[in-house]
CSV table of C-alpha atoms in Angstrom, one decimal:
chain,number,residue,atom,x,y,z
A,15,UNK,CA,0.0,0.0,0.0
A,16,UNK,CA,3.1,2.2,-0.4
A,17,UNK,CA,2.0,5.7,-1.6
A,18,UNK,CA,-1.7,4.8,-1.4
A,19,UNK,CA,-4.0,7.9,-1.3
A,20,UNK,CA,-7.6,7.6,-0.4
A,21,UNK,CA,-9.9,9.9,-2.4
A,22,UNK,CA,-11.2,12.8,-0.3
A,23,UNK,CA,-13.3,15.6,-1.8
A,24,UNK,CA,-12.4,19.2,-1.5
A,25,UNK,CA,-13.7,20.7,1.7
A,26,UNK,CA,-14.6,24.4,2.1
A,27,UNK,CA,-14.1,25.8,5.6
A,28,UNK,CA,-17.2,28.0,5.3
A,29,UNK,CA,-19.3,25.0,4.1
A,30,UNK,CA,-18.0,23.0,7.1
A,31,UNK,CA,-19.0,25.8,9.4
A,32,UNK,CA,-22.5,25.8,7.9
A,33,UNK,CA,-22.8,22.1,8.4
A,34,UNK,CA,-21.8,22.4,12.0
A,35,UNK,CA,-24.3,25.2,12.4
A,36,UNK,CA,-27.1,23.1,10.9
A,37,UNK,CA,-26.1,20.0,12.8
A,38,UNK,CA,-24.5,21.2,16.1
A,39,UNK,CA,-22.7,18.7,18.4
A,40,UNK,CA,-24.9,16.6,20.6
A,41,UNK,CA,-23.6,15.6,24.0
A,42,UNK,CA,-25.1,12.9,26.2
A,43,UNK,CA,-23.7,12.4,29.8
A,44,UNK,CA,-24.7,9.0,31.2
A,45,UNK,CA,-24.2,7.9,34.8
A,46,UNK,CA,-26.3,4.8,34.6
A,47,UNK,CA,-24.6,2.6,31.9
A,48,UNK,CA,-21.5,1.9,33.9
A,49,UNK,CA,-21.1,1.4,37.6
A,50,UNK,CA,-17.6,2.9,38.0
A,51,UNK,CA,-17.5,5.7,35.4
A,52,UNK,CA,-19.5,8.3,33.5
A,53,UNK,CA,-20.1,7.9,29.8
A,54,UNK,CA,-19.8,11.0,27.7
A,55,UNK,CA,-21.1,10.5,24.2
A,56,UNK,CA,-20.5,13.1,21.5
A,57,UNK,CA,-22.1,13.2,18.0
A,58,UNK,CA,-21.1,16.0,15.6
A,59,UNK,CA,-20.3,16.9,12.0
A,60,UNK,CA,-16.7,15.9,11.4
A,61,UNK,CA,-13.8,18.3,10.8
A,62,UNK,CA,-10.1,18.2,11.3
A,63,UNK,CA,-9.1,18.7,14.9
A,64,UNK,CA,-12.6,18.1,16.5
A,65,UNK,CA,-11.3,15.1,18.5
A,66,UNK,CA,-8.6,17.3,20.0
A,67,UNK,CA,-11.1,20.0,20.9
A,68,UNK,CA,-13.3,17.6,22.8
A,69,UNK,CA,-10.4,15.8,24.6
A,70,UNK,CA,-8.9,19.2,25.4
A,71,UNK,CA,-12.1,20.3,27.2
A,72,UNK,CA,-12.2,17.2,29.3
A,73,UNK,CA,-8.5,17.1,30.2
A,74,UNK,CA,-8.5,20.9,31.1
A,75,UNK,CA,-11.1,19.9,33.8
A,76,UNK,CA,-8.7,17.3,35.2
A,77,UNK,CA,-11.0,14.5,34.2
A,78,UNK,CA,-9.5,11.1,33.6
A,79,UNK,CA,-10.3,9.2,30.4
A,80,UNK,CA,-9.9,5.5,30.9
A,81,UNK,CA,-11.5,4.3,27.7
A,82,UNK,CA,-12.7,5.8,24.4
A,83,UNK,CA,-14.1,4.6,21.1
A,84,UNK,CA,-13.9,6.9,18.2
A,85,UNK,CA,-15.4,6.8,14.7
A,86,UNK,CA,-15.5,9.6,12.1
A,87,UNK,CA,-16.1,7.9,8.7
A,88,UNK,CA,-18.7,9.4,6.4
A,89,UNK,CA,-18.3,13.0,7.5
A,90,UNK,CA,-19.8,12.4,11.0
A,91,UNK,CA,-17.9,12.3,14.3
A,92,UNK,CA,-19.1,9.9,17.0
A,93,UNK,CA,-17.2,9.3,20.2
A,94,UNK,CA,-17.7,7.6,23.6
A,95,UNK,CA,-15.5,8.5,26.6
A,96,UNK,CA,-15.3,6.6,29.9
A,97,UNK,CA,-14.6,9.3,32.4
A,98,UNK,CA,-13.9,9.8,36.1
A,99,UNK,CA,-13.0,12.8,38.2
A,100,UNK,CA,-9.5,13.2,39.8
A,101,UNK,CA,-10.6,10.9,42.7
A,102,UNK,CA,-11.7,8.1,40.5
A,103,UNK,CA,-15.4,8.9,41.0
A,104,UNK,CA,-18.3,9.5,38.6
A,105,UNK,CA,-19.1,13.0,37.5
A,106,UNK,CA,-22.2,14.0,39.5
A,107,UNK,CA,-21.7,17.8,39.9
A,108,UNK,CA,-24.6,19.3,37.9
A,109,UNK,CA,-22.8,22.5,37.3
A,110,UNK,CA,-19.8,20.6,35.9
A,111,UNK,CA,-22.1,18.4,33.7
A,112,UNK,CA,-23.8,21.5,32.3
A,113,UNK,CA,-20.4,23.1,31.6
A,114,UNK,CA,-19.2,20.1,29.7
A,115,UNK,CA,-22.3,20.1,27.5
A,116,UNK,CA,-22.0,23.8,26.8
A,117,UNK,CA,-18.3,23.8,26.2
A,118,UNK,CA,-18.4,21.0,23.7
A,119,UNK,CA,-21.4,22.5,21.9
A,120,UNK,CA,-20.4,26.2,22.0
A,121,UNK,CA,-17.7,27.9,20.0
A,122,UNK,CA,-14.4,26.9,21.6
A,123,UNK,CA,-13.1,30.4,21.9
A,124,UNK,CA,-16.4,32.0,23.2
A,125,UNK,CA,-16.6,33.5,26.7
A,126,UNK,CA,-19.4,31.0,27.5
A,127,UNK,CA,-16.9,28.1,26.9
A,128,UNK,CA,-14.3,29.6,29.2
A,129,UNK,CA,-16.5,30.0,32.3
A,130,UNK,CA,-17.0,27.0,34.5
A,131,UNK,CA,-19.5,27.5,37.2
A,132,UNK,CA,-19.0,25.8,40.5
A,133,UNK,CA,-15.3,25.1,39.9
A,134,UNK,CA,-12.4,26.3,42.0
A,135,UNK,CA,-9.9,28.6,40.3
A,136,UNK,CA,-7.0,26.7,38.8
A,137,UNK,CA,-3.9,27.7,36.8
A,138,UNK,CA,-5.2,28.9,33.4
A,139,UNK,CA,-4.2,27.1,30.2
A,140,UNK,CA,-5.0,30.0,27.9
A,141,UNK,CA,-4.3,33.7,28.8
A,142,UNK,CA,-5.5,35.6,25.8
A,143,UNK,CA,-5.6,38.9,27.7
A,144,UNK,CA,-1.8,38.9,28.4
A,145,UNK,CA,1.4,39.4,26.5
A,146,UNK,CA,3.0,36.0,25.9
A,147,UNK,CA,6.7,35.2,26.1
A,148,UNK,CA,7.8,32.0,24.2
A,149,UNK,CA,11.2,30.5,24.6
A,150,UNK,CA,13.0,27.4,23.5
A,151,UNK,CA,16.4,26.8,25.0
A,152,UNK,CA,18.9,24.2,26.2
A,153,UNK,CA,17.7,22.9,29.6
A,154,UNK,CA,19.8,24.4,32.3
A,155,UNK,CA,19.2,24.9,36.1
A,156,UNK,CA,18.3,28.4,37.1
A,157,UNK,CA,17.6,29.9,33.7
A,158,UNK,CA,13.9,30.5,34.2
A,159,UNK,CA,14.8,32.1,37.6
A,160,UNK,CA,17.0,34.6,35.8
A,161,UNK,CA,14.5,35.3,33.1
A,162,UNK,CA,11.8,35.9,35.8
A,163,UNK,CA,14.1,38.3,37.6
A,164,UNK,CA,14.7,40.3,34.5
A,165,UNK,CA,11.0,40.5,33.7
A,166,UNK,CA,10.4,41.9,37.2
A,167,UNK,CA,13.2,44.5,36.8
A,168,UNK,CA,11.6,45.5,33.5
A,169,UNK,CA,8.2,46.1,35.2
A,170,UNK,CA,6.6,43.0,33.9
A,171,UNK,CA,4.3,41.0,36.2
A,172,UNK,CA,4.2,37.2,35.6
A,173,UNK,CA,0.5,36.2,35.7
A,174,UNK,CA,0.9,32.6,34.4
A,175,UNK,CA,3.7,30.4,33.3
A,176,UNK,CA,4.1,26.9,31.9
A,177,UNK,CA,7.3,25.0,30.8
A,178,UNK,CA,8.5,21.6,29.9
A,179,UNK,CA,11.9,20.0,29.4
A,180,UNK,CA,12.7,16.9,27.4
A,181,UNK,CA,15.9,15.5,25.9
A,182,UNK,CA,17.9,18.3,27.3
A,183,UNK,CA,15.7,20.9,25.6
A,184,UNK,CA,13.2,23.2,27.2
A,185,UNK,CA,10.2,25.2,26.0
A,186,UNK,CA,8.5,27.9,28.1
A,187,UNK,CA,5.5,30.2,27.8
A,188,UNK,CA,5.2,33.0,30.3
A,189,UNK,CA,2.2,35.4,30.3
A,190,UNK,CA,3.0,38.9,31.5
A,191,UNK,CA,1.4,42.3,31.9
A,192,UNK,CA,2.5,45.7,33.0
A,193,UNK,CA,3.3,45.7,36.7
A,194,UNK,CA,1.9,49.2,37.4
A,195,UNK,CA,-1.1,49.3,35.0
A,196,UNK,CA,-2.1,45.6,35.2
A,197,UNK,CA,-2.7,45.6,31.5
A,198,UNK,CA,-1.1,43.8,28.5
A,199,UNK,CA,2.1,45.3,27.1
A,200,UNK,CA,1.4,46.4,23.5
A,201,UNK,CA,4.0,49.1,22.9
A,202,UNK,CA,6.3,47.8,20.2
A,203,UNK,CA,9.3,49.7,21.3
A,204,UNK,CA,9.0,48.4,24.9
A,205,UNK,CA,8.4,44.9,23.6
A,206,UNK,CA,11.5,45.0,21.5
A,207,UNK,CA,13.6,46.3,24.4
A,208,UNK,CA,12.3,43.5,26.7
A,209,UNK,CA,13.0,40.9,24.1
A,210,UNK,CA,16.5,42.2,23.6
A,211,UNK,CA,17.2,42.0,27.4
A,212,UNK,CA,15.8,38.5,27.6
A,213,UNK,CA,17.8,37.4,24.6
A,214,UNK,CA,21.0,38.6,26.3
A,215,UNK,CA,20.2,36.5,29.4
A,216,UNK,CA,19.4,33.4,27.3
A,217,UNK,CA,22.5,33.7,25.1
A,218,UNK,CA,24.7,33.9,28.2
A,219,UNK,CA,23.6,30.3,29.0
A,220,UNK,CA,24.3,29.0,25.5
A,221,UNK,CA,27.4,28.1,23.6
A,222,UNK,CA,27.9,29.4,20.1
A,223,UNK,CA,25.7,27.5,17.7
A,224,UNK,CA,23.3,26.1,20.3
A,225,UNK,CA,19.7,26.6,19.3
A,226,UNK,CA,17.6,29.0,21.3
A,227,UNK,CA,14.6,31.4,20.6
A,228,UNK,CA,13.0,34.2,22.4
A,229,UNK,CA,9.8,35.8,21.2
A,230,UNK,CA,7.2,38.2,22.7
A,231,UNK,CA,3.7,38.3,21.2
A,232,UNK,CA,0.8,40.7,21.9
A,233,UNK,CA,-2.6,39.3,23.1
A,234,UNK,CA,-4.7,37.5,20.4
A,235,UNK,CA,-8.2,36.1,20.4
A,236,UNK,CA,-6.9,33.2,18.3
A,237,UNK,CA,-4.2,32.2,20.7
A,238,UNK,CA,-3.4,28.5,20.8
A,239,UNK,CA,-4.0,26.4,23.9
A,240,UNK,CA,-0.9,26.8,26.0
A,241,UNK,CA,0.0,23.1,26.3
A,242,UNK,CA,-0.7,22.4,22.7
A,243,UNK,CA,1.6,25.4,21.9
A,244,UNK,CA,4.3,23.9,24.1
A,245,UNK,CA,4.1,20.7,22.1
A,246,UNK,CA,4.5,22.7,18.9
A,247,UNK,CA,7.5,24.6,20.2
A,248,UNK,CA,9.3,21.4,21.2
A,249,UNK,CA,8.6,19.7,17.9
A,250,UNK,CA,9.9,22.8,16.1
A,251,UNK,CA,13.0,22.6,18.4
A,252,UNK,CA,13.3,18.9,17.3
A,253,UNK,CA,13.4,17.5,20.8
A,254,UNK,CA,12.1,14.3,19.3
A,255,UNK,CA,15.2,13.7,17.1
A,256,UNK,CA,16.9,11.2,19.5
A,257,UNK,CA,13.7,9.4,20.7
A,258,UNK,CA,13.7,5.7,20.2
A,259,UNK,CA,11.9,2.6,21.4
A,260,UNK,CA,13.7,0.4,23.9
A,261,UNK,CA,12.8,-2.6,21.7
A,262,UNK,CA,14.8,-1.2,18.7
A,263,UNK,CA,13.1,-0.7,15.3
A,264,UNK,CA,9.3,-0.5,15.5
A,265,UNK,CA,8.1,-0.1,11.9
A,266,UNK,CA,6.9,-3.2,10.2
A,267,UNK,CA,8.2,-6.8,9.8
A,268,UNK,CA,10.2,-8.5,12.5
A,269,UNK,CA,11.0,-5.2,14.3
A,270,UNK,CA,7.3,-4.6,15.0
A,271,UNK,CA,6.8,-8.2,16.3
A,272,UNK,CA,9.8,-8.0,18.6
A,273,UNK,CA,8.8,-4.6,20.0
A,274,UNK,CA,5.3,-5.8,20.8
A,275,UNK,CA,6.5,-8.9,22.6
A,276,UNK,CA,9.1,-6.9,24.4
A,277,UNK,CA,6.6,-4.1,25.2
A,278,UNK,CA,4.4,-6.4,27.2
A,279,UNK,CA,7.1,-6.8,29.8
A,280,UNK,CA,8.3,-3.2,30.3
A,281,UNK,CA,6.9,0.2,31.1
A,282,UNK,CA,8.6,2.1,28.2
A,283,UNK,CA,6.7,3.8,25.4
A,284,UNK,CA,6.2,1.6,22.4
A,285,UNK,CA,4.9,2.8,19.0
A,286,UNK,CA,4.3,0.6,16.0
A,287,UNK,CA,2.8,1.6,12.6
A,288,UNK,CA,1.1,-0.9,10.3
A,289,UNK,CA,-1.1,-0.6,7.1
A,290,UNK,CA,-4.7,-1.7,6.8
A,291,UNK,CA,-4.7,-2.4,3.1
A,292,UNK,CA,-8.4,-3.2,2.9
A,293,UNK,CA,-9.5,0.2,4.1
A,294,UNK,CA,-6.5,2.3,3.2
A,295,UNK,CA,-5.5,3.3,6.7
A,296,UNK,CA,-2.3,3.5,8.6
A,297,UNK,CA,-2.7,1.9,12.0
A,298,UNK,CA,-0.7,3.6,14.8
A,299,UNK,CA,-0.4,1.6,18.0
A,300,UNK,CA,0.9,3.1,21.3
A,301,UNK,CA,1.6,1.2,24.5
A,302,UNK,CA,3.0,3.1,27.5
A,303,UNK,CA,2.4,3.9,31.2
A,304,UNK,CA,-0.9,5.4,31.8
A,305,UNK,CA,-1.2,8.9,33.2
A,306,UNK,CA,-3.5,12.0,33.2
A,307,UNK,CA,-3.7,13.9,29.9
A,308,UNK,CA,-2.0,11.1,27.9
A,309,UNK,CA,-4.8,11.1,25.3
A,310,UNK,CA,-4.6,14.8,24.9
A,311,UNK,CA,-0.8,14.6,24.3
A,312,UNK,CA,-1.0,11.9,21.6
A,313,UNK,CA,-4.0,13.3,19.8
A,314,UNK,CA,-2.3,16.7,19.9
A,315,UNK,CA,0.8,15.2,18.2
A,316,UNK,CA,-1.2,13.5,15.5
A,317,UNK,CA,-3.4,16.5,14.8
A,318,UNK,CA,-0.4,18.9,14.5
A,319,UNK,CA,1.4,16.5,12.2
A,320,UNK,CA,-1.7,16.8,9.9
A,321,UNK,CA,-3.1,13.3,10.4
A,322,UNK,CA,-6.8,12.7,10.7
A,323,UNK,CA,-8.1,10.0,13.1
A,324,UNK,CA,-10.9,8.0,11.5
A,325,UNK,CA,-11.2,5.3,14.1
A,326,UNK,CA,-9.6,4.7,17.5
A,327,UNK,CA,-9.8,2.5,20.5
A,328,UNK,CA,-8.3,3.7,23.8
A,329,UNK,CA,-8.0,1.7,27.0
A,330,UNK,CA,-6.0,1.5,30.2
A,331,UNK,CA,-5.5,-1.5,32.4
A,332,UNK,CA,-3.3,-1.9,35.5
A,333,UNK,CA,-1.5,1.4,34.9
A,334,UNK,CA,-0.8,0.6,31.2
A,335,UNK,CA,-2.5,2.5,28.4
A,336,UNK,CA,-3.1,1.0,24.9
A,337,UNK,CA,-4.1,3.3,22.1
A,338,UNK,CA,-4.9,2.3,18.5
A,339,UNK,CA,-5.5,4.9,15.8
A,340,UNK,CA,-6.6,4.4,12.2
A,341,UNK,CA,-5.3,7.5,10.4
A,342,UNK,CA,-4.6,9.1,7.1
A,343,UNK,CA,-2.7,12.3,6.3
A,344,UNK,CA,-5.0,15.3,5.8
A,345,UNK,CA,-4.4,15.0,2.0
A,346,UNK,CA,-5.9,11.5,2.2
A,347,UNK,CA,-2.7,9.5,1.9
A,348,UNK,CA,-1.3,6.9,4.3
A,349,UNK,CA,2.2,7.0,5.8
A,350,UNK,CA,4.2,6.4,2.7
A,351,UNK,CA,7.8,6.0,3.6
A,352,UNK,CA,9.9,4.6,6.4
A,353,UNK,CA,11.3,8.0,7.1
A,354,UNK,CA,7.8,9.4,7.6
A,355,UNK,CA,6.9,6.5,9.9
A,356,UNK,CA,10.1,7.0,11.9
A,357,UNK,CA,9.3,10.6,12.4
A,358,UNK,CA,5.7,9.8,13.6
A,359,UNK,CA,7.0,7.2,16.0
A,360,UNK,CA,9.6,9.7,17.4
A,361,UNK,CA,7.1,12.5,17.7
A,362,UNK,CA,4.6,10.3,19.5
A,363,UNK,CA,7.2,9.0,22.0
A,364,UNK,CA,8.3,12.6,22.7
A,365,UNK,CA,4.7,13.6,23.2
A,366,UNK,CA,4.3,10.9,25.8
A,367,UNK,CA,7.6,11.6,27.5
A,368,UNK,CA,7.4,15.4,27.8
A,369,UNK,CA,4.9,15.3,30.6
A,370,UNK,CA,6.6,12.4,32.4
A,371,UNK,CA,7.0,12.8,36.1
A,372,UNK,CA,10.1,12.3,38.1
A,373,UNK,CA,10.6,12.5,41.9
A,374,UNK,CA,8.4,12.7,44.9
A,375,UNK,CA,5.4,15.0,44.9
A,376,UNK,CA,5.3,17.8,47.4
A,377,UNK,CA,2.1,19.7,47.8
A,378,UNK,CA,2.2,23.1,49.5
A,379,UNK,CA,-0.6,25.5,50.6
A,380,UNK,CA,0.0,28.9,52.0
A,381,UNK,CA,-1.2,32.5,52.1
A,382,UNK,CA,-0.2,34.2,48.9
A,383,UNK,CA,2.6,36.8,49.2
A,384,UNK,CA,5.5,38.2,47.3
A,385,UNK,CA,8.5,35.8,47.0
A,386,UNK,CA,6.6,32.8,48.2
A,387,UNK,CA,7.8,30.5,45.4
A,388,UNK,CA,11.4,31.8,45.8
A,389,UNK,CA,11.3,30.8,49.5
A,390,UNK,CA,10.0,27.3,48.8
A,391,UNK,CA,12.5,26.5,46.1
A,392,UNK,CA,15.4,28.0,48.1
A,393,UNK,CA,14.6,25.4,50.9
A,394,UNK,CA,14.7,22.7,48.2
A,395,UNK,CA,18.1,23.9,47.0
A,396,UNK,CA,19.5,24.1,50.6
A,397,UNK,CA,18.5,20.4,51.1
A,398,UNK,CA,20.1,19.4,47.8
A,399,UNK,CA,16.9,18.7,45.9
A,400,UNK,CA,16.0,19.7,42.4
A,401,UNK,CA,12.5,20.5,41.2
A,402,UNK,CA,11.9,18.5,38.0
A,403,UNK,CA,8.3,19.7,37.5
A,404,UNK,CA,6.1,22.1,39.3
A,405,UNK,CA,2.7,23.8,39.1
A,406,UNK,CA,1.4,26.8,41.0
A,407,UNK,CA,-1.9,28.7,41.3
A,408,UNK,CA,-3.8,31.2,43.4
A,409,UNK,CA,-7.4,31.6,44.5
A,410,UNK,CA,-8.0,34.8,46.3
A,411,UNK,CA,-5.4,35.0,49.1
A,412,UNK,CA,-4.6,31.3,48.9
A,413,UNK,CA,-1.6,29.9,47.0
A,414,UNK,CA,-1.1,26.3,46.1
A,415,UNK,CA,1.7,24.5,44.5
A,416,UNK,CA,2.7,20.9,43.5
A,417,UNK,CA,6.4,20.2,43.1
A,418,UNK,CA,8.1,17.0,41.9
A,419,UNK,CA,11.6,16.9,43.5
A,420,UNK,CA,14.6,14.5,43.0
A,421,UNK,CA,17.9,14.0,44.8
A,422,UNK,CA,20.7,12.5,42.8
A,423,UNK,CA,22.1,10.9,46.0
A,424,UNK,CA,18.9,9.0,46.5
A,425,UNK,CA,18.0,10.6,49.9
A,426,UNK,CA,14.3,10.8,50.8
A,427,UNK,CA,12.6,13.9,52.1
A,428,UNK,CA,13.0,14.2,55.8
A,429,UNK,CA,10.6,15.5,58.5
A,430,UNK,CA,13.1,18.2,59.2
A,431,UNK,CA,12.9,19.5,55.6
A,432,UNK,CA,9.1,19.5,55.7
A,433,UNK,CA,9.2,21.6,58.9
A,434,UNK,CA,11.8,23.9,57.4
A,435,UNK,CA,9.5,24.6,54.4
A,436,UNK,CA,6.5,25.1,56.6
A,437,UNK,CA,8.5,27.7,58.7
A,438,UNK,CA,9.5,29.5,55.5
A,439,UNK,CA,6.1,29.7,53.9
A,440,UNK,CA,3.9,29.8,57.1
A,441,UNK,CA,1.7,27.1,55.5
A,442,UNK,CA,1.2,23.4,55.2
A,443,UNK,CA,3.3,20.8,53.4
A,444,UNK,CA,2.3,17.3,52.3
A,445,UNK,CA,4.8,14.8,50.9
A,446,UNK,CA,3.5,11.8,48.9
A,447,UNK,CA,5.5,8.6,49.2
A,448,UNK,CA,6.5,6.7,46.0
A,449,UNK,CA,3.6,4.3,46.9
A,450,UNK,CA,0.7,6.0,45.2
A,451,UNK,CA,-1.7,6.0,48.1
A,452,UNK,CA,0.8,7.0,50.9
A,453,UNK,CA,1.7,10.4,52.0
A,454,UNK,CA,3.5,12.2,54.9
A,455,UNK,CA,1.3,14.6,56.8
A,456,UNK,CA,3.3,17.2,58.7
A,457,UNK,CA,0.5,17.7,61.2
A,458,UNK,CA,0.6,14.1,62.4
A,459,UNK,CA,4.2,13.1,61.4
A,460,UNK,CA,2.8,9.9,60.0
A,461,UNK,CA,2.2,8.3,56.6
A,462,UNK,CA,-1.5,8.3,55.7
A,463,UNK,CA,-3.6,6.4,53.2
A,464,UNK,CA,-5.2,8.9,50.8
A,465,UNK,CA,-5.9,9.0,47.1
A,466,UNK,CA,-3.3,10.7,44.9
A,467,UNK,CA,-4.2,14.1,43.5
A,468,UNK,CA,-3.9,14.6,39.8
A,469,UNK,CA,-2.8,17.6,37.9
A,470,UNK,CA,-4.1,21.1,38.7
A,471,UNK,CA,-2.9,22.9,35.7
A,472,UNK,CA,0.1,24.6,34.2
A,473,UNK,CA,3.7,23.4,34.7
A,474,UNK,CA,7.0,25.3,35.4
A,475,UNK,CA,10.5,24.6,34.3
A,476,UNK,CA,12.8,21.7,35.3
A,477,UNK,CA,14.9,22.6,38.4
A,478,UNK,CA,12.9,25.8,38.9
A,479,UNK,CA,14.5,27.9,41.6
A,480,UNK,CA,12.2,30.9,42.0
A,481,UNK,CA,9.9,33.3,40.3
A,482,UNK,CA,10.6,36.9,41.4
A,483,UNK,CA,7.6,39.0,42.5
A,484,UNK,CA,4.0,38.3,43.1
A,485,UNK,CA,2.0,35.2,42.5
A,486,UNK,CA,-0.3,36.9,40.0
A,487,UNK,CA,-3.9,35.7,39.8
A,488,UNK,CA,-4.2,32.7,37.6
A,489,UNK,CA,-7.6,31.5,36.3
A,490,UNK,CA,-8.9,28.3,34.9
C-alpha cells in the first residue's frame, strides 16, 4: 500500500462551518450505563481537529479518560468517553455536567466556553488577555529564575507560566502584563527592548551555535491552547530527534513483532505503525504507562502533524495504556515512507515523555505573598533537591503548589525538611511517598492512606528555583 492515497473531496471551511451550524454537536452524559465511570457521548459533524477539541475540554477539567471509542467515517464524528474525576469517581456535579455540555457544543473560543460555574480557580491554560513570552532553550538549572528576575526588573508581572523539558531541551511560555497598569504590554518599542534584554540572558547560557529562541507576542483572540503550543514549540525545536523505542526498530516486519513482545514486559513507550490495506488506513499503536492527559498529548501530536483520526480505541488497564489509531494524512494518503513512519514514532514517543513525572510529589498550601515561590524553592536547594516539575496557582489570598523533586544521592525527604519549608512559607506541606496512596502529613508526622491528587494545571520549568515578584492571579 506504499504511496496509497484515499480519495477525499475538496472541503470548504465555510461549508464545514455551515454544516456544524445546521447539525450542532450533541452531548449525552450517562451515569447509569457503567457502575464505575461516567459515559460522555459526542455526536457532531466531522472536521479536522474536532477530536482534539473535545479531549482538550475534558482534560482541562482534570477528568481522567480510561476508555474511548472513536469513529469519524462518512463526515460524522461519534465518540464515547469513559470518564472519572480526579478521585476516580463518577461526575455527579450538575454545574460541571452543564459546563461540559455547553463547552463542547459552544464555539471553543467563546466566553461561554471559558467559564466553568461551581469550579475552584486553577492555573489557566490560555491567557489571551496577556502578552506571551515564548522561549526554546537548552535545559539548564536556574535559567527560568534569571528570566523571571529580568522580567520583574523591567516592570513585567508574571500572571501565568508553563514550561516543559525533554531530551535536554526546554520550552517555556510566560504570560506577562504591565506591573503598574495591570494591562497587557502592547507598545512595540517596549516589547522590542524587553525581548533584547531576555535574549541577552538566554545567550549567556548557551554556547555558540546552540539553538535558542525568544519571542514576545501581543494578546490575540486566536491564541493556541498553552499546552498544545508547548508541544508545537518542542517539535519545532526537534526535541524528538533522539527518541527511540527500547525494543529497537518499530516499523513493520520483525521489528514490530519484537517490539510488541518486548513491550508487554516493560513500562517504556512503544509505538508501531502498520497498514490496513483493505480500508486504506495507517494503523498507529501506542503502548505506555498510563497517566493523566495522555490522550490529549497523543491526539495533539497526530493533529499537529496533519493526520486525521478515522477510528480509534483507547483503554487503560493496570496502569498501562493502549491506544490504537486508524489514520490518514490530511491529504488522504497513508504513511508512505519509512522516514515518515520513523518521524511519527519519534514524535509520539516525545509527546508521551514530555509530561513524564520524576521524583516525589510535594504539595504546598500557604497565604499568597511576594516571594513565596522563591522561599520554597530555596529550601529545596538548601537540602540538595532539584525540582523537575512544578505547578502553582492562586485563588483569592490562597496559593497552592505541587512540586516534583529529586535527589541524585537517593536521599528521601526528611521530616526536618518539611518543617523547614512550613516555617519559611507559614503554610502546610504534604509529601507523597512513592507508593501512590501513601503520603506524609506534617500535622501528624505519619504516613496516611489517601488518594493521589492529579494535575491542577500549568507546569513550570525543570529545576525551577524561583519566580521573582507576586503570584499573579491565575484563572482556569
